[in-house]
Amino acid sequence: MSDRWADDYDAVVFDNDGVLVAPTEREVLVDAVVDSFRAFGVEIDRSVARRTVAEDTVPIEAAREHGLDPEAFWHHRELTASLAQQAHVRDGGKQVYDDVAALGQLDLPLGIVSNNQHATIEFLLAHYDLDGFRTAYGRQPTLAGAARRKPESDYLERALADLDASEALYVGDSEKDIVAARRADIDSVFLRRDHVADVALSVEPTAEVPDLRSLVEVLTEQR
């Protein structure tokens, strides 16, 4: 792949999970799905919960099949998942990557746009004292909020407006991140950490780096 960095970016926005902090252990989220159905008096097979987590889908049909209001269920599921992740962090999970410290060398406004719950993002920023980000968005705990997740560019465009950015860069670890950046008409960087070392992309990012230190090196050389 041929890197096509712009000459001068005016902001950098980051995905969260897998970029700034380690991904959530999948079973934590599976537990949250099972517990949410149970709170409504429904026992579901754990394999069903695993599938919704793996596919990152909103289980609207599953909720309706059990006579549940999808909006009420999803709101409860989002709250349960956020609280479960917060407990996971307090127990030592979901650590910040060491190379996040390198971002302090960037003389650019920084932001976060994540598909995780907004409440989870706010907790992580406070828990880890990540105060270098001027704006941060996660999904709202509604069906409409879920529909705005990446690869849609809604939350990303909000962050760009907050940062007053016209030539921004979005850094992520998934194909959805690259697509969202394209839809927002900005450049993208695929961060190929160990957990996505073998991922094959069907869309091409502007550039690819192995870690955030490498990203910082490129951006500081440009300025």
mmCIF file of N, CA and C in Angstrom, residues 9 23-25 40 43 69 73 93 104 127-128 133 143 148 165 167 187:
data_model
loop_
_atom_site.group_PDB
_atom_site.id
_atom_site.type_symbol
_atom_site.label_atom_id
_atom_site.label_comp_id
_atom_site.label_asym_id
_atom_site.label_seq_id
_atom_site.Cartn_x
_atom_site.Cartn_y
_atom_site.Cartn_z
ATOM 1 N N TYR A 9 -2.129 18.315 8.650
ATOM 2 C CA TYR A 9 -3.429 18.064 9.269
ATOM 3 C C TYR A 9 -3.701 19.098 10.360
ATOM 4 N N PRO A 23 -9.056 -3.809 23.681
ATOM 5 C CA PRO A 23 -10.453 -4.190 23.462
ATOM 6 C C PRO A 23 -11.040 -4.863 24.702
ATOM 7 N N THR A 24 -12.342 -4.717 24.866
ATOM 8 C CA THR A 24 -13.025 -5.384 25.967
ATOM 9 C C THR A 24 -13.040 -6.884 25.729
ATOM 10 N N GLU A 25 -12.767 -7.657 26.767
ATOM 11 C CA GLU A 25 -12.867 -9.109 26.631
ATOM 12 C C GLU A 25 -14.299 -9.474 26.240
ATOM 13 N N PHE A 40 -35.353 -8.867 31.935
ATOM 14 C CA PHE A 40 -36.705 -8.795 31.390
ATOM 15 C C PHE A 40 -37.414 -10.147 31.478
ATOM 16 N N GLU A 43 -34.570 -15.998 29.359
ATOM 17 C CA GLU A 43 -33.301 -16.725 29.348
ATOM 18 C C GLU A 43 -32.948 -17.043 27.893
ATOM 19 N N ASP A 69 -40.022 -4.713 24.308
ATOM 20 C CA ASP A 69 -39.914 -3.467 23.570
ATOM 21 C C ASP A 69 -38.450 -3.246 23.206
ATOM 22 N N PHE A 73 -35.386 -2.469 25.861
ATOM 23 C CA PHE A 73 -34.363 -3.501 26.040
ATOM 24 C C PHE A 73 -32.983 -2.959 25.703
ATOM 25 N N GLY A 93 -8.716 -4.826 33.756
ATOM 26 C CA GLY A 93 -8.852 -5.052 32.322
ATOM 27 C C GLY A 93 -8.848 -3.768 31.527
ATOM 28 N N GLY A 104 1.111 13.062 23.454
ATOM 29 C CA GLY A 104 1.401 14.351 24.077
ATOM 30 C C GLY A 104 2.376 15.189 23.275
ATOM 31 N N HIS A 127 -11.094 7.711 34.385
ATOM 32 C CA HIS A 127 -10.351 6.694 35.132
ATOM 33 C C HIS A 127 -8.864 6.742 34.822
ATOM 34 N N TYR A 128 -8.526 6.959 33.568
ATOM 35 C CA TYR A 128 -7.121 6.949 33.156
ATOM 36 C C TYR A 128 -6.527 8.357 33.010
ATOM 37 N N PHE A 133 -7.746 15.129 25.165
ATOM 38 C CA PHE A 133 -8.712 15.078 24.069
ATOM 39 C C PHE A 133 -9.768 16.162 24.259
ATOM 40 N N LEU A 143 -31.818 3.286 20.129
ATOM 41 C CA LEU A 143 -31.728 2.651 18.815
ATOM 42 C C LEU A 143 -31.230 3.646 17.769
ATOM 43 N N ARG A 148 -26.314 5.350 14.387
ATOM 44 C CA ARG A 148 -25.313 6.354 13.995
ATOM 45 C C ARG A 148 -23.884 5.851 14.164
ATOM 46 N N ALA A 165 -12.192 21.441 12.410
ATOM 47 C CA ALA A 165 -11.178 20.823 11.550
ATOM 48 C C ALA A 165 -11.664 20.725 10.108
ATOM 49 N N GLU A 167 -9.059 19.588 7.702
ATOM 50 C CA GLU A 167 -8.094 18.640 7.122
ATOM 51 C C GLU A 167 -7.665 17.681 8.229
ATOM 52 N N ASP A 187 -8.921 11.851 5.733
ATOM 53 C CA ASP A 187 -7.959 10.761 5.613
ATOM 54 C C ASP A 187 -8.090 9.787 6.780
#
